[in-house]
Amino acid sequence: MDGDDRHWFEDVADHLGAAYLRYSFTKGTEQEVSFLVDCLGLPPGARVLDVGCGPGRHAHALARLGYEVVGVDISDRFVALAREGAPPGASIRFERVDARALGYEAEFDAVISLCQGAFGLAGGPGAGEAGGGAAGGGAAGDGAAGDGAAGDGAAGDGAAGGLGRAGQRLDPDRAVMHGMARALRPGGRLALSAFSAYFQVRFLGEADSFDAERGVNHERTAVRNEAGAEVPADLWTTCFTPRELRLLAEAAGLHPEHVWSVTPGGYAARPPDLDHPEFLLLATRPR
């Protein structure tokens, strides 16, 4: 993507590069993956799609456990890093894909989108423009953090429902949810994390500006690359309530099972509260 077609996060990812993995929220990967493998009941050799995979940290961990993994991200830089770090001999591949335009149809036993990777980063400049890309890899400021992309409208039949421009404007992350639902095989399961609107408003920082109508937090921060060079960055993260996540899942033809309050590196089956930065949604595509 060039010029106006670039998603705002691509410039952030280009500057961060491998320095993204220095951020504290990336240090709990093994705990998160272990928890999800158990909760999702992934059988040996299951096929998993990681949407907004960033430099591939969750995909790599899953591949080391013997799963077949496809990772997608909007950032060419992050896709290149993910490919470079792939475990030797693992069944894993990475593709540069706009998460609002996923083309998979009933191909995966599980789909994950974690740490605001591909879900929750669609509400910034160009929101709702599928050609404009959806973020990957995740925001790396002091507030919103993530590993990914963006969305569209109302569901049609089951997980393969169509989307309209009205729904796209209402919530541009809808297309991401619908694409992930379509990618699941019947009986397949989704694990998706999203930033908590409750937590964001409760702990709003001086660098944050929260749009109460759209549920989008705008953070003005700075990011450093591998050499320590710092540049200013604007980060837009859509925040959600448990009810919104359940409604979005149902609109995509999924059956929402749980919404838990979690923190990066501290995933647990914890009821929704005001004290943890993320919600973790688990949902199933009906058979």
XYZ file of C-alpha atoms in Angstrom:
287
model
C 0.000 0.000 0.000
C 1.213 3.471 -0.851
C 0.255 7.013 0.087
C -3.334 7.359 1.235
C -3.820 3.573 1.086
C -1.413 2.926 3.943
C -2.910 2.150 7.308
C -1.687 4.481 10.042
C -0.068 1.605 11.931
C 2.249 0.649 9.084
C 4.489 3.654 9.723
C 4.618 2.757 13.429
C 5.561 -0.839 12.618
C 8.168 0.246 10.060
C 9.937 2.309 12.700
C 9.607 -0.207 15.536
C 10.814 -3.287 13.708
C 12.197 -5.891 16.094
C 12.145 -3.359 18.946
C 8.430 -4.155 19.250
C 9.442 -7.321 21.123
C 11.127 -5.245 23.838
C 7.785 -4.007 25.169
C 6.649 -5.597 28.418
C 3.293 -6.725 27.035
C 5.076 -9.128 24.663
C 6.817 -11.056 27.460
C 3.908 -13.315 28.426
C 3.557 -15.166 25.140
C 4.180 -18.664 26.478
C 1.618 -18.273 29.279
C -0.983 -16.915 26.888
C -0.481 -19.714 24.375
C -0.514 -22.435 27.042
C -3.770 -21.071 28.459
C -5.410 -20.836 25.028
C -4.339 -24.304 23.893
C -6.057 -25.674 26.986
C -9.185 -23.487 26.753
C -9.664 -24.022 23.037
C -9.081 -27.753 23.370
C -6.712 -27.765 20.399
C -5.997 -31.316 19.241
C -2.516 -32.249 17.984
C -1.872 -30.881 14.512
C -4.801 -28.459 14.565
C -4.753 -25.689 11.966
C -4.629 -22.196 13.495
C -4.952 -18.729 11.932
C -3.262 -15.851 13.788
C -4.842 -12.583 12.627
C -2.660 -9.534 13.245
C 0.292 -11.762 14.110
C 2.864 -8.974 14.350
C 6.434 -10.368 14.395
C 4.917 -13.823 14.957
C 5.361 -14.417 18.670
C 2.123 -16.382 19.237
C 2.372 -18.144 15.866
C 5.936 -19.245 16.610
C 4.939 -20.594 20.024
C 2.041 -22.559 18.533
C 4.238 -23.946 15.752
C 6.790 -25.146 18.311
C 3.961 -27.146 19.900
C 3.296 -28.895 16.600
C 0.321 -26.924 15.288
C -0.042 -25.882 11.657
C -0.107 -22.079 11.713
C -0.850 -19.297 9.248
C -0.054 -15.776 10.431
C -1.332 -12.636 8.698
C -0.494 -9.001 9.293
C -0.858 -5.642 7.521
C 2.796 -4.728 8.090
C 5.363 -5.929 5.561
C 8.073 -5.281 8.153
C 6.409 -7.461 10.758
C 5.681 -10.237 8.249
C 9.363 -10.279 7.290
C 10.393 -10.500 10.944
C 7.879 -13.299 11.544
C 9.281 -15.278 8.638
C 12.861 -14.774 9.841
C 11.993 -16.024 13.331
C 9.942 -19.052 12.302
C 11.004 -22.298 14.039
C 13.020 -24.512 11.653
C 10.993 -27.353 10.220
C 7.696 -26.059 11.587
C 4.480 -26.047 9.572
C 4.072 -22.281 9.528
C 3.742 -19.495 7.004
C 3.161 -15.763 7.085
C 1.301 -13.540 4.636
C 0.727 -9.828 4.306
C -3.080 -9.495 4.514
C -5.563 -6.752 5.399
C -7.606 -8.294 8.216
C -10.745 -6.551 6.981
C -10.513 -8.559 3.775
C -9.687 -12.086 4.953
C -10.338 -14.552 2.133
C -10.356 -17.815 4.077
C -13.460 -20.009 4.032
C -13.916 -22.720 6.693
C -10.203 -23.626 6.705
C -9.130 -23.436 10.368
C -9.805 -25.282 13.618
C -9.052 -22.113 15.578
C -8.537 -18.420 14.928
C -6.744 -16.108 17.338
C -6.318 -12.331 17.371
C -4.514 -11.193 20.480
C -3.255 -8.056 22.161
C -5.180 -5.689 19.858
C -3.709 -7.329 16.807
C -6.094 -6.826 13.864
C -9.117 -6.235 16.089
C -9.415 -2.855 17.752
C -7.044 -0.924 15.501
C -9.613 -0.109 12.818
C -11.066 3.034 14.345
C -8.365 5.566 13.485
C -7.871 7.603 10.299
C -9.484 5.908 7.323
C -11.769 3.817 9.531
C -14.043 1.609 7.495
C -11.999 1.853 4.284
C -11.169 -1.736 3.419
C -8.533 -0.657 0.913
C -6.934 1.475 3.592
C -5.679 -1.509 5.496
C -6.059 -2.619 9.041
C -3.319 -2.650 11.528
C -1.019 -5.493 12.397
C 1.534 -6.174 15.063
C -0.081 -3.972 17.695
C 0.326 -0.528 19.154
C 3.268 0.003 21.439
C 2.527 3.096 23.482
C 1.986 3.322 27.227
C -1.752 2.734 26.954
C -3.111 0.545 24.146
C -0.924 -2.334 23.081
C -1.339 -4.987 20.469
C -0.243 -7.525 17.834
C -2.968 -6.152 14.471
C -6.742 -4.643 11.656
C -10.406 -3.321 10.589
C -14.197 -3.773 9.612
C -17.781 -3.673 8.070
C -21.514 -4.371 8.779
C -24.422 -6.685 9.561
C -24.410 -10.463 9.341
C -26.138 -12.523 6.707
C -26.442 -16.318 6.978
C -24.274 -17.716 9.744
C -20.585 -16.916 9.706
C -20.580 -16.048 6.029
C -22.874 -13.037 6.341
C -22.462 -9.938 4.202
C -21.505 -6.495 5.472
C -22.795 -3.059 4.525
C -21.406 0.467 4.655
C -23.789 1.519 7.441
C -22.466 -1.217 9.706
C -18.926 -0.415 8.610
C -19.302 3.170 9.802
C -20.963 2.018 13.034
C -18.111 -0.315 13.930
C -15.248 -0.752 11.444
C -13.960 -3.767 13.410
C -16.990 -5.792 12.314
C -15.325 -6.921 9.101
C -12.430 -8.354 11.078
C -14.825 -10.374 13.238
C -16.795 -11.567 10.208
C -13.655 -12.585 8.334
C -12.395 -14.588 11.293
C -15.787 -16.272 11.671
C -15.772 -17.274 8.000
C -12.256 -18.683 8.337
C -13.376 -21.145 11.012
C -14.526 -24.624 10.194
C -17.914 -25.569 11.705
C -17.137 -26.316 15.337
C -13.983 -24.205 15.174
C -13.211 -21.745 17.958
C -12.158 -18.107 18.171
C -10.001 -16.488 20.853
C -9.881 -12.714 20.606
C -8.599 -10.087 23.006
C -9.788 -6.487 23.032
C -9.017 -3.469 25.151
C -11.467 -2.838 27.993
C -13.476 0.375 27.699
C -13.979 0.300 31.477
C -10.243 0.117 32.191
C -9.343 2.743 29.594
C -11.755 5.332 30.979
C -10.898 4.519 34.577
C -7.157 4.949 34.000
C -7.181 7.584 31.261
C -3.698 9.039 30.922
C -2.602 12.588 30.197
C -1.575 11.553 26.682
C -4.963 9.937 26.034
C -8.083 11.373 24.445
C -11.136 9.091 24.623
C -13.938 9.456 22.080
C -16.974 8.377 24.114
C -19.253 8.189 21.078
C -17.032 5.797 19.106
C -15.230 4.114 21.978
C -11.846 4.954 20.459
C -8.856 6.032 22.523
C -6.294 8.295 20.824
C -2.875 8.175 22.446
C -0.020 10.530 21.594
C 3.224 8.809 22.441
C 6.700 8.030 21.085
C 8.201 4.790 19.822
C 11.839 3.695 19.583
C 13.472 1.475 16.994
C 16.239 -1.097 17.517
C 18.858 1.669 17.573
C 16.945 3.681 20.174
C 15.860 6.421 17.760
C 12.592 7.906 18.972
C 9.792 9.320 16.838
C 6.353 10.664 17.847
C 3.390 8.392 17.142
C -0.394 8.600 17.250
C -2.186 5.401 18.234
C -5.928 4.769 17.927
C -7.397 1.811 19.826
C -11.077 0.894 19.892
C -12.210 -0.245 23.332
C -15.072 -2.618 24.074
C -17.437 -3.845 26.778
C -18.225 -7.552 27.249
C -21.731 -6.987 25.884
C -20.377 -5.381 22.702
C -18.012 -8.288 22.118
C -20.816 -10.822 22.528
C -23.088 -8.880 20.163
C -20.378 -8.584 17.517
C -19.653 -12.312 17.768
C -23.341 -13.192 17.428
C -23.714 -10.836 14.452
C -20.887 -12.744 12.751
C -22.704 -16.049 13.254
C -20.634 -17.189 16.230
C -21.747 -18.519 19.604
C -19.985 -16.507 22.350
C -19.028 -18.764 25.256
C -16.952 -16.630 27.618
C -15.684 -13.095 28.108
C -12.928 -12.924 30.702
C -10.860 -10.076 32.127
C -7.169 -10.615 31.426
C -3.824 -8.889 31.349
C -0.981 -9.688 28.920
C 0.942 -12.654 30.282
C -1.778 -13.245 32.875
C -4.596 -14.985 31.016
C -7.135 -16.603 33.358
C -10.829 -17.531 33.474
C -11.695 -14.370 35.392
C -15.163 -12.727 35.290
C -15.291 -9.272 33.660
C -14.168 -6.491 35.980
C -12.890 -2.920 35.923
C -9.341 -3.734 36.962
C -7.774 -5.531 33.986
C -6.831 -3.904 30.657
C -8.222 -6.506 28.255
C -11.183 -8.760 27.688
C -10.695 -12.208 26.177
C -13.592 -13.503 24.089
C -13.996 -17.200 23.352
C -16.574 -18.117 20.725
C -17.474 -21.081 18.511
C -18.741 -21.354 14.947
C -21.819 -23.621 15.152
C -21.722 -26.944 13.321
